[in-house]
Amino acid sequence: MEVTERTAVRIRTRKIKKDQTMTKFYLFLTLVIILLLVAALAPQIVPYDPYAQDLTQALQPPSPEHLLGTDRYGRDMLSRVIMGGQTTIYSALLLVGIITGFGTLVGLFCGYQGGKIDSLIMRVSDVFLAFPGMVFAIAVAGILGGGLINAVVALACISWPKFARLSRGQVLGIKNMPYIAAARLSGSGSIKIVFKHILPNIIGPILVTSTLDIGTMMMELAGLSFLGLGAMPPIAEWGSMMSEGRSMLQTSPWVILAPGCAIFISVTLFNLLGDTVRDVLDPKTNKRKKEKK
Amino acid sequence: MKKYVGKRLLQLIPIILGITLLSFTLMQSAAGDAVDALYDNASGGVSEEVKAEKRHELGLDQPFIIQYTNWLGGVLTGDMGVSYISNKPVFETFVSKLPATIYLTLTSILLTVLISIPFGVLSAVRHNCFTDYLIRFFSFIGNALPGFFVSLLLIYFLALQLKLFPVMGNGGWKSIVLPTLTLAIAMSAKYTRQVRTTVLEELNKDYVIGARARGIREPVMLFASVLKTAMLTIITLLALSIGSLLGGTAIVESIFMWDGVGKLAVDSIMMRDYPMIQAYVIWMAIIYVGVNLVTDIIYHYLDPRIRLEQEG
Amino acid sequence: MKVKNKILAVLLTTTLIGGMLTGCASSTSTKSAEEKVFNYGTVAYSVGNSNVGMNPHESYIGWSTLRYGVGETLFKFNEKMELEPWLAKDYEQIDDYTVKINLRDDVTFSNGKKMTGEAVKECFDNLIAVHDRAPKDLQIKSITADGQSITIVSDNKVPALVNYLCDPYGCIIDMEAGVTADKNVVGTGPYVAKNITETEINLEANNDYWGGKPKVGKVNIKSIVDGDTLTMALQSGEIDAAQGLPYASLELFQNNDDYTISSTNTSRVYQAALNYNSAVIKDDAVRKAMAMSMDKDGFTTVLLKGNGTPADGPFPANFTFGGDAVKDTAYDIDGAKKVLEAAGWVDSDGDGIREKDGQKLSIKWLTYTSRQELPLLAESVQATYKQAGIDVQVNATDSYKDFLKAGDYDVFANAFVTAPTGDPQYYFTTHVVDNSDYNRGHYHSDKVEALVAQLRSEFDTEKRSDLAVSIAQQVLDDNAYIYASHLKMSFVMKKSVTGFTAHPSDYYEITADLDINE
């Protein structure tokens, strides 16, 4: 009697939790979309030209005229932060897109094909994984020279194996399931099996990882910018704006705090979204629920 | 067991060869000329003959393969050449700075464990309560601030305003606090969440639900079974984090003037001191691979299920 | 080592507490010289600057020997960068190839040995045998010692020989004592290096210093390359003085009664070399417009926060041949627009950038970031040039040497000490003559070639000065180089520190005058 009541309560709370999760998911998704829209429309919505210097207005504290103050060239910080959002967020998205796409393809191929090529590629990815990431990125960026594109390339070089590993593992997990065998028997080609039957079943964890990676990549890009290996002046980019303003933490804190908060908010948003995506997609909870039913 | 260790050690050989080849190629393809850098960093001009002589002396005028095999031979005998900048043996310099970095890495891991395990467990036990939200909130903050920014804030508040710790210090115990904190904050933020997830998963397993139904007290259950099982995952995660920590120390060491290999690496990259960068990249990679191997073996030893799976 | 330190710490603490318990009679009185410790944070000492150690005969290490008061040179510069005797009393130019230097009689090395002509000869013999730059500068054929004098015979005419001897590599060290494994030497200066690492030098007073007993017993030179760490270490009191603070931080110490600042103009100039190999730059009008569009005042007062002086030519105002001895182009955007229009550069497609014959007026500005001022200059120029209709693509990279080699730049902006020896010849022979080491713009002028040839063999200081002005003016008239600003170097120290002043040569830092009055 008591037990059934408890189960009922648990099922009910789970339902509420599920609703809550969905609400959270839509909330964070909306916020992220707003962020992306702001970044996309940056050139249209900035109050001032983010690149227009006016040395007579240098380092003005926040005021109604310049809501976030001005930097040492007299450029409007608010405009630069908005414009920087475009550079920073879209380069992080580009980067994550590249490594997710490339890594997943490699992983799918290796997992499905197996054999010598698989072990060869996995050894190669071992080599990449064996490098302390930041060190390798610094070395690559140092060789290619500074610049945002090069920083993205450098980080892409070291980050794809993670996705290759992840998707390969997932493929191995379902490759021998009866429905795949059935598809194969029914005459489906390898490409069709991989993309129609395997990919849709492993895309969940990959999506979660890549959403969570957006924040990480933004931070790593900022780290490279700090070392002077990221965005080039005068491009508005949060990481380089922060490192440019860091010596002004005590004298003109707004110069570093504005891009700092921007990074913080966006990384947090992407992380929150990633977390809720995981809650929504989590195969384990879903599976358990199904079993219970 | 022995067979497994042997197999793993064998697998290391191609990886280490790959690492050396990749890093050597990378450094070589950097078009930058170390000899120019050597003579050009302050005022004063040096003739091309002097530079050519120096290039010859350093073997920079030889073909790629010869340079690589020479260098690889050196690596095997512990001779990684001489720094272009300080003219000191690279390997010795690296080894002399390694303890400082290991010290910093260990204190950071220790602090991370001390922060992330209690908070992670607490967060999982108090799942979706205020405590959980608070802990997760802080872990989000720690996750979303770049390391260099955290270190600046820490110096500003803890060293300058509160005068609790020295900005850089003179090697006493106090001088390690701020760099350790900087590294541990970012790591703890990450691992608190990991610990929370792992413990939560464990708590939702049938044996726990069963135990709960049998009326076993929550703390007993938590410490006796849940933590024990969860610990395995956590240790693995921590061991894996050593790699990112070793890389992450680079910026922090530079800011706090911590005289370890991370600072050495950043300085060397700026100076294009190839032998030094190579030594750093390779040794870091080898240490990382080694730590992973040891973790795997321990894991293997501790968890019979995996042992069966892998040997079967 | 660690254990020893701990024991030492415990002992110290016990003595301190003991001292406190037994009354504080001595703590109110001023400290004796032996007790005074000066902690000095600097960005200049590092492996990257090739100056780790104390051996002046290697690379740029002499800068440390001289700066930190371990070694001294035969002559030194005064505030106006004129020669003054130091370890030497005077010199005679016997003929165009021979100079005789008379040494002081009262100088001893820190190990007690007397500095004789023979010792100086041995030191210089070693210098020209092992150093990379000195033999080329000095062109010494032979040195003879006679009591307290030496006679130097040169291979070629070297009018600035005595100036070159003031270069940090000219520090006199005792060759009998030699060089230790950690590159320590025995010099004649007020301090002796006790311990040398890549990040710190520990100095102790040389109490038998020939110029009088130093007032501070111990000096610790700490390498702090990060500007923010340096700033906060000074604020927290961990260091007593700092060199190389970021401009933004200087504000914190200006108008602050707890600190004093010692500043001086140096001959380090921020300059832009215009590359004549580039088709666009070859156009005289473009170069002229570029010179007119650089806002030197704005750059210096706003971006450098007044820590510099707008430059007219390569040399600063404290040189007779520097400052406004030459005339530069005034900042005039409208004028620049007219110059460009007259030459056929017009903006026909309305994107704000001018074109001529289908060629966009876009220039590649190559520079590097290890000097914090250079990226600032690049960004400042980018904005003002744009107003004139010139597009600037900044390439600020620490692998700039690769781009220099590849010739992939229209402008190369760098920082350079134009007169390290107080003499103008060095700058011209390295920057403006054909095939010189740093002639990054591939500049050639027949007139300049002739004038520099004259300068090479002119011994009269006044005539040298006039020649220098003519050369610099010609370079400016051709708009081959644009000189933005001269660096003002500042030392910031606690109020209690005295006798610590910034010198225009950037050579002398720690001297016997250094004192702390608490």
mmCIF file of N, CA, C and O in Angstrom, chain A residues 17 126-132 135-136 138-140 142-143 212 219 222-223 226-227 242 246 249-250 256-257 263-264 267-268 271-272 275 284 288, chain B residues 15 18-19 22-23 26-27 30 128 140-141 143-146 148-149 152 156 160 193 201 204 243 247 251 255 269-270 272 280-281 284-285 288-289:
data_model
loop_
_atom_site.group_PDB
_atom_site.id
_atom_site.type_symbol
_atom_site.label_atom_id
_atom_site.label_comp_id
_atom_site.label_asym_id
_atom_site.label_seq_id
_atom_site.Cartn_x
_atom_site.Cartn_y
_atom_site.Cartn_z
ATOM 1 N N LYS A 17 9.181 16.909 -12.970
ATOM 2 C CA LYS A 17 10.570 17.196 -13.295
ATOM 3 C C LYS A 17 10.766 17.259 -14.797
ATOM 4 O O LYS A 17 11.478 18.099 -15.318
ATOM 5 N N ASP A 126 45.319 9.044 -30.558
ATOM 6 C CA ASP A 126 46.022 8.905 -29.285
ATOM 7 C C ASP A 126 47.142 9.924 -29.189
ATOM 8 O O ASP A 126 47.350 10.546 -28.147
ATOM 9 N N VAL A 127 47.873 10.061 -30.298
ATOM 10 C CA VAL A 127 48.983 11.002 -30.300
ATOM 11 C C VAL A 127 48.479 12.409 -30.008
ATOM 12 O O VAL A 127 49.024 13.130 -29.186
ATOM 13 N N PHE A 128 47.367 12.769 -30.675
ATOM 14 C CA PHE A 128 46.826 14.106 -30.436
ATOM 15 C C PHE A 128 46.326 14.253 -29.004
ATOM 16 O O PHE A 128 46.530 15.266 -28.366
ATOM 17 N N LEU A 129 45.677 13.176 -28.523
ATOM 18 C CA LEU A 129 45.153 13.244 -27.161
ATOM 19 C C LEU A 129 46.271 13.286 -26.133
ATOM 20 O O LEU A 129 46.085 13.773 -25.029
ATOM 21 N N ALA A 130 47.431 12.763 -26.518
ATOM 22 C CA ALA A 130 48.530 12.701 -25.566
ATOM 23 C C ALA A 130 49.170 14.058 -25.339
ATOM 24 O O ALA A 130 49.899 14.254 -24.391
ATOM 25 N N PHE A 131 48.905 15.010 -26.238
ATOM 26 C CA PHE A 131 49.479 16.332 -26.039
ATOM 27 C C PHE A 131 48.653 17.119 -25.044
ATOM 28 O O PHE A 131 47.428 17.108 -25.115
ATOM 29 N N PRO A 132 49.322 17.799 -24.125
ATOM 30 C CA PRO A 132 48.563 18.728 -23.299
ATOM 31 C C PRO A 132 47.946 19.765 -24.243
ATOM 32 O O PRO A 132 48.669 20.451 -24.959
ATOM 33 N N VAL A 135 49.133 23.470 -24.695
ATOM 34 C CA VAL A 135 50.512 23.561 -25.168
ATOM 35 C C VAL A 135 50.568 23.385 -26.673
ATOM 36 O O VAL A 135 51.204 24.152 -27.395
ATOM 37 N N PHE A 136 49.852 22.367 -27.134
ATOM 38 C CA PHE A 136 49.852 22.087 -28.562
ATOM 39 C C PHE A 136 49.223 23.251 -29.324
ATOM 40 O O PHE A 136 49.745 23.695 -30.345
ATOM 41 N N ILE A 138 49.117 26.331 -28.433
ATOM 42 C CA ILE A 138 50.037 27.459 -28.423
ATOM 43 C C ILE A 138 51.112 27.256 -29.485
ATOM 44 O O ILE A 138 51.444 28.167 -30.246
ATOM 45 N N ALA A 139 51.634 26.024 -29.539
ATOM 46 C CA ALA A 139 52.678 25.741 -30.519
ATOM 47 C C ALA A 139 52.151 25.935 -31.938
ATOM 48 O O ALA A 139 52.780 26.592 -32.764
ATOM 49 N N VAL A 140 50.956 25.395 -32.223
ATOM 50 C CA VAL A 140 50.393 25.514 -33.573
ATOM 51 C C VAL A 140 50.116 26.979 -33.916
ATOM 52 O O VAL A 140 50.498 27.471 -34.976
ATOM 53 N N GLY A 142 51.483 29.509 -32.627
ATOM 54 C CA GLY A 142 52.763 30.188 -32.748
ATOM 55 C C GLY A 142 53.371 29.987 -34.126
ATOM 56 O O GLY A 142 53.987 30.881 -34.688
ATOM 57 N N ILE A 143 53.162 28.798 -34.676
ATOM 58 C CA ILE A 143 53.731 28.489 -35.985
ATOM 59 C C ILE A 143 52.934 29.162 -37.091
ATOM 60 O O ILE A 143 53.475 29.789 -37.993
ATOM 61 N N LEU A 212 28.137 21.659 -24.708
ATOM 62 C CA LEU A 212 28.964 21.983 -23.546
ATOM 63 C C LEU A 212 30.343 22.479 -23.969
ATOM 64 O O LEU A 212 30.993 23.219 -23.252
ATOM 65 N N MET A 219 36.454 29.865 -23.905
ATOM 66 C CA MET A 219 37.490 30.145 -22.903
ATOM 67 C C MET A 219 38.880 29.867 -23.458
ATOM 68 O O MET A 219 39.826 30.594 -23.171
ATOM 69 N N ALA A 222 39.910 32.570 -25.649
ATOM 70 C CA ALA A 222 40.300 33.724 -24.829
ATOM 71 C C ALA A 222 41.714 33.535 -24.296
ATOM 72 O O ALA A 222 42.513 34.475 -24.278
ATOM 73 N N GLY A 223 42.032 32.284 -23.895
ATOM 74 C CA GLY A 223 43.373 31.994 -23.395
ATOM 75 C C GLY A 223 44.432 32.258 -24.454
ATOM 76 O O GLY A 223 45.464 32.857 -24.179
ATOM 77 N N PHE A 226 44.879 35.860 -24.902
ATOM 78 C CA PHE A 226 45.669 36.398 -23.799
ATOM 79 C C PHE A 226 47.148 36.319 -24.113
ATOM 80 O O PHE A 226 47.918 37.216 -23.794
ATOM 81 N N LEU A 227 47.561 35.241 -24.773
ATOM 82 C CA LEU A 227 48.970 35.082 -25.121
ATOM 83 C C LEU A 227 49.312 35.793 -26.427
ATOM 84 O O LEU A 227 50.404 35.660 -26.940
ATOM 85 N N MET A 242 39.789 41.569 -23.231
ATOM 86 C CA MET A 242 40.137 41.378 -21.823
ATOM 87 C C MET A 242 41.626 41.466 -21.596
ATOM 88 O O MET A 242 42.090 42.113 -20.663
ATOM 89 N N ARG A 246 43.678 44.256 -19.317
ATOM 90 C CA ARG A 246 43.933 43.692 -17.996
ATOM 91 C C ARG A 246 44.788 44.569 -17.109
ATOM 92 O O ARG A 246 44.648 44.531 -15.895
ATOM 93 N N LEU A 249 42.753 46.976 -14.709
ATOM 94 C CA LEU A 249 41.797 46.455 -13.721
ATOM 95 C C LEU A 249 41.607 47.430 -12.569
ATOM 96 O O LEU A 249 40.499 47.603 -12.061
ATOM 97 N N GLN A 250 42.686 48.086 -12.156
ATOM 98 C CA GLN A 250 42.574 48.985 -11.011
ATOM 99 C C GLN A 250 42.206 50.404 -11.388
ATOM 100 O O GLN A 250 41.592 51.113 -10.607
ATOM 101 N N ILE A 256 37.913 45.899 -18.606
ATOM 102 C CA ILE A 256 38.076 44.450 -18.550
ATOM 103 C C ILE A 256 36.807 43.759 -18.072
ATOM 104 O O ILE A 256 36.481 42.659 -18.499
ATOM 105 N N LEU A 257 36.046 44.429 -17.213
ATOM 106 C CA LEU A 257 34.848 43.782 -16.672
ATOM 107 C C LEU A 257 33.767 43.592 -17.729
ATOM 108 O O LEU A 257 33.062 42.580 -17.724
ATOM 109 N N ILE A 263 31.726 37.275 -21.599
ATOM 110 C CA ILE A 263 32.200 35.888 -21.732
ATOM 111 C C ILE A 263 31.494 35.030 -20.706
ATOM 112 O O ILE A 263 30.963 33.957 -21.011
ATOM 113 N N PHE A 264 31.471 35.532 -19.476
ATOM 114 C CA PHE A 264 30.895 34.772 -18.382
ATOM 115 C C PHE A 264 29.438 34.408 -18.670
ATOM 116 O O PHE A 264 29.025 33.253 -18.567
ATOM 117 N N VAL A 267 29.178 31.937 -21.760
ATOM 118 C CA VAL A 267 29.652 30.583 -21.453
ATOM 119 C C VAL A 267 28.637 29.892 -20.542
ATOM 120 O O VAL A 267 28.263 28.736 -20.753
ATOM 121 N N THR A 268 28.165 30.624 -19.538
ATOM 122 C CA THR A 268 27.184 30.050 -18.616
ATOM 123 C C THR A 268 25.924 29.625 -19.364
ATOM 124 O O THR A 268 25.413 28.522 -19.154
ATOM 125 N N ASN A 271 26.522 26.516 -21.295
ATOM 126 C CA ASN A 271 26.650 25.379 -20.382
ATOM 127 C C ASN A 271 25.288 24.941 -19.841
ATOM 128 O O ASN A 271 24.997 23.758 -19.757
ATOM 129 N N LEU A 272 24.474 25.929 -19.481
ATOM 130 C CA LEU A 272 23.145 25.599 -18.964
ATOM 131 C C LEU A 272 22.327 24.888 -20.034
ATOM 132 O O LEU A 272 21.667 23.879 -19.769
ATOM 133 N N ASP A 275 23.512 21.390 -20.387
ATOM 134 C CA ASP A 275 23.020 20.562 -19.282
ATOM 135 C C ASP A 275 21.577 20.141 -19.479
ATOM 136 O O ASP A 275 21.220 18.978 -19.271
ATOM 137 N N LYS A 284 19.979 7.275 -20.437
ATOM 138 C CA LYS A 284 19.852 6.413 -19.266
ATOM 139 C C LYS A 284 18.514 6.613 -18.574
ATOM 140 O O LYS A 284 17.807 5.653 -18.285
ATOM 141 N N ARG A 288 15.557 3.884 -18.372
ATOM 142 C CA ARG A 288 15.041 3.420 -17.095
ATOM 143 C C ARG A 288 13.520 3.599 -17.039
ATOM 144 O O ARG A 288 12.793 2.774 -16.571
ATOM 145 N N ILE B 15 52.909 5.439 -30.010
ATOM 146 C CA ILE B 15 52.381 6.741 -29.586
ATOM 147 C C ILE B 15 53.521 7.715 -29.319
ATOM 148 O O ILE B 15 53.530 8.848 -29.800
ATOM 149 N N GLY B 18 55.117 8.750 -32.459
ATOM 150 C CA GLY B 18 54.251 9.723 -33.133
ATOM 151 C C GLY B 18 54.394 11.098 -32.523
ATOM 152 O O GLY B 18 54.513 12.101 -33.232
ATOM 153 N N ILE B 19 54.418 11.127 -31.190
ATOM 154 C CA ILE B 19 54.555 12.410 -30.503
ATOM 155 C C ILE B 19 55.844 13.109 -30.897
ATOM 156 O O ILE B 19 55.848 14.288 -31.247
ATOM 157 N N LEU B 22 55.720 14.252 -34.595
ATOM 158 C CA LEU B 22 54.787 15.365 -34.792
ATOM 159 C C LEU B 22 55.365 16.657 -34.229
ATOM 160 O O LEU B 22 55.371 17.695 -34.896
ATOM 161 N N SER B 23 55.882 16.570 -33.001
ATOM 162 C CA SER B 23 56.373 17.807 -32.405
ATOM 163 C C SER B 23 57.616 18.297 -33.125
ATOM 164 O O SER B 23 57.798 19.498 -33.321
ATOM 165 N N LEU B 26 56.479 19.909 -36.364
ATOM 166 C CA LEU B 26 55.851 21.197 -36.073
ATOM 167 C C LEU B 26 56.895 22.281 -35.858
ATOM 168 O O LEU B 26 56.835 23.357 -36.437
ATOM 169 N N MET B 27 57.852 21.954 -34.992
ATOM 170 C CA MET B 27 58.856 22.956 -34.649
ATOM 171 C C MET B 27 59.711 23.306 -35.859
ATOM 172 O O MET B 27 60.127 24.432 -36.038
ATOM 173 N N ALA B 30 57.994 25.578 -38.385
ATOM 174 C CA ALA B 30 57.913 26.974 -37.976
ATOM 175 C C ALA B 30 59.014 27.692 -38.732
ATOM 176 O O ALA B 30 60.179 27.463 -38.488
ATOM 177 N N ASN B 128 18.569 18.921 -6.193
ATOM 178 C CA ASN B 128 17.495 19.875 -6.465
ATOM 179 C C ASN B 128 17.017 20.664 -5.251
ATOM 180 O O ASN B 128 15.930 21.220 -5.258
ATOM 181 N N PHE B 140 29.191 26.904 -11.902
ATOM 182 C CA PHE B 140 29.010 27.575 -13.198
ATOM 183 C C PHE B 140 29.908 28.794 -13.293
ATOM 184 O O PHE B 140 30.544 29.043 -14.312
ATOM 185 N N ILE B 141 29.984 29.548 -12.218
ATOM 186 C CA ILE B 141 30.856 30.726 -12.223
ATOM 187 C C ILE B 141 32.292 30.299 -12.489
ATOM 188 O O ILE B 141 32.976 30.839 -13.349
ATOM 189 N N ASN B 143 33.371 27.802 -13.908
ATOM 190 C CA ASN B 143 33.535 27.233 -15.234
ATOM 191 C C ASN B 143 33.600 28.265 -16.328
ATOM 192 O O ASN B 143 34.001 27.983 -17.438
ATOM 193 N N ALA B 144 33.136 29.471 -16.031
ATOM 194 C CA ALA B 144 32.942 30.437 -17.106
ATOM 195 C C ALA B 144 33.882 31.627 -17.008
ATOM 196 O O ALA B 144 33.681 32.625 -17.673
ATOM 197 N N LEU B 145 34.896 31.529 -16.168
ATOM 198 C CA LEU B 145 35.847 32.637 -16.085
ATOM 199 C C LEU B 145 37.219 32.169 -16.578
ATOM 200 O O LEU B 145 37.718 31.162 -16.105
ATOM 201 N N PRO B 146 37.821 32.908 -17.509
ATOM 202 C CA PRO B 146 39.137 32.515 -17.993
ATOM 203 C C PRO B 146 40.165 32.540 -16.850
ATOM 204 O O PRO B 146 40.095 33.401 -15.971
ATOM 205 N N PHE B 148 43.248 33.449 -16.565
ATOM 206 C CA PHE B 148 44.061 34.635 -16.293
ATOM 207 C C PHE B 148 43.262 35.709 -15.560
ATOM 208 O O PHE B 148 43.784 36.440 -14.736
ATOM 209 N N PHE B 149 41.956 35.730 -15.831
ATOM 210 C CA PHE B 149 41.094 36.701 -15.171
ATOM 211 C C PHE B 149 40.939 36.336 -13.695
ATOM 212 O O PHE B 149 41.044 37.193 -12.812
ATOM 213 N N LEU B 152 44.017 37.308 -11.822
ATOM 214 C CA LEU B 152 44.106 38.746 -11.566
ATOM 215 C C LEU B 152 43.196 39.140 -10.410
ATOM 216 O O LEU B 152 43.592 39.904 -9.527
ATOM 217 N N TYR B 156 44.278 40.604 -6.825
ATOM 218 C CA TYR B 156 43.764 41.908 -6.418
ATOM 219 C C TYR B 156 43.101 41.832 -5.048
ATOM 220 O O TYR B 156 43.393 42.630 -4.161
ATOM 221 N N LEU B 160 46.211 42.020 -2.494
ATOM 222 C CA LEU B 160 46.338 43.468 -2.413
ATOM 223 C C LEU B 160 45.400 44.066 -1.373
ATOM 224 O O LEU B 160 45.800 44.865 -0.542
ATOM 225 N N ARG B 193 30.769 19.118 -10.607
ATOM 226 C CA ARG B 193 29.654 18.670 -11.450
ATOM 227 C C ARG B 193 29.783 17.204 -11.827
ATOM 228 O O ARG B 193 28.803 16.457 -11.834
ATOM 229 N N GLU B 201 24.004 9.201 -10.424
ATOM 230 C CA GLU B 201 23.766 7.994 -11.204
ATOM 231 C C GLU B 201 23.786 6.774 -10.300
ATOM 232 O O GLU B 201 22.931 5.892 -10.368
ATOM 233 N N ASN B 204 20.796 6.336 -8.153
ATOM 234 C CA ASN B 204 19.592 5.896 -8.854
ATOM 235 C C ASN B 204 19.647 4.429 -9.252
ATOM 236 O O ASN B 204 18.741 3.922 -9.882
ATOM 237 N N GLY B 243 46.703 15.943 -17.354
ATOM 238 C CA GLY B 243 47.145 16.450 -18.646
ATOM 239 C C GLY B 243 46.764 17.903 -18.848
ATOM 240 O O GLY B 243 47.605 18.744 -19.152
ATOM 241 N N GLY B 247 49.099 21.495 -18.837
ATOM 242 C CA GLY B 247 49.046 22.544 -19.842
ATOM 243 C C GLY B 247 48.571 23.849 -19.240
ATOM 244 O O GLY B 247 49.080 24.914 -19.544
ATOM 245 N N ILE B 251 49.956 29.419 -18.246
ATOM 246 C CA ILE B 251 49.569 30.821 -18.074
ATOM 247 C C ILE B 251 49.694 31.227 -16.607
ATOM 248 O O ILE B 251 50.233 32.285 -16.283
ATOM 249 N N ILE B 255 51.984 34.224 -14.802
ATOM 250 C CA ILE B 255 51.437 35.359 -14.052
ATOM 251 C C ILE B 255 52.034 35.428 -12.647
ATOM 252 O O ILE B 255 52.409 36.492 -12.183
ATOM 253 N N ILE B 269 58.437 29.620 -26.093
ATOM 254 C CA ILE B 269 57.642 29.822 -27.300
ATOM 255 C C ILE B 269 57.828 31.249 -27.796
ATOM 256 O O ILE B 269 58.027 31.494 -28.980
ATOM 257 N N MET B 270 57.811 32.190 -26.866
ATOM 258 C CA MET B 270 58.002 33.582 -27.264
ATOM 259 C C MET B 270 59.394 33.802 -27.870
ATOM 260 O O MET B 270 59.583 34.618 -28.747
ATOM 261 N N ARG B 272 61.139 31.411 -29.356
ATOM 262 C CA ARG B 272 61.385 30.400 -30.378
ATOM 263 C C ARG B 272 62.585 29.542 -30.030
ATOM 264 O O ARG B 272 63.441 29.255 -30.855
ATOM 265 N N TYR B 280 59.757 20.280 -23.701
ATOM 266 C CA TYR B 280 58.534 20.482 -22.926
ATOM 267 C C TYR B 280 57.385 19.646 -23.477
ATOM 268 O O TYR B 280 56.761 18.874 -22.765
ATOM 269 N N VAL B 281 57.129 19.800 -24.771
ATOM 270 C CA VAL B 281 55.991 19.099 -25.371
ATOM 271 C C VAL B 281 56.140 17.595 -25.202
ATOM 272 O O VAL B 281 55.218 16.899 -24.787
ATOM 273 N N MET B 284 55.983 16.480 -21.429
ATOM 274 C CA MET B 284 54.620 16.610 -20.932
ATOM 275 C C MET B 284 53.753 15.478 -21.473
ATOM 276 O O MET B 284 52.971 14.871 -20.750
ATOM 277 N N ALA B 285 53.918 15.214 -22.777
ATOM 278 C CA ALA B 285 53.121 14.161 -23.395
ATOM 279 C C ALA B 285 53.453 12.808 -22.775
ATOM 280 O O ALA B 285 52.562 12.018 -22.470
ATOM 281 N N TYR B 288 52.015 12.552 -19.380
ATOM 282 C CA TYR B 288 50.565 12.397 -19.499
ATOM 283 C C TYR B 288 50.203 10.959 -19.863
ATOM 284 O O TYR B 288 49.361 10.330 -19.222
ATOM 285 N N VAL B 289 50.887 10.451 -20.894
ATOM 286 C CA VAL B 289 50.633 9.077 -21.328
ATOM 287 C C VAL B 289 50.926 8.111 -20.185
ATOM 288 O O VAL B 289 50.173 7.173 -19.919
#
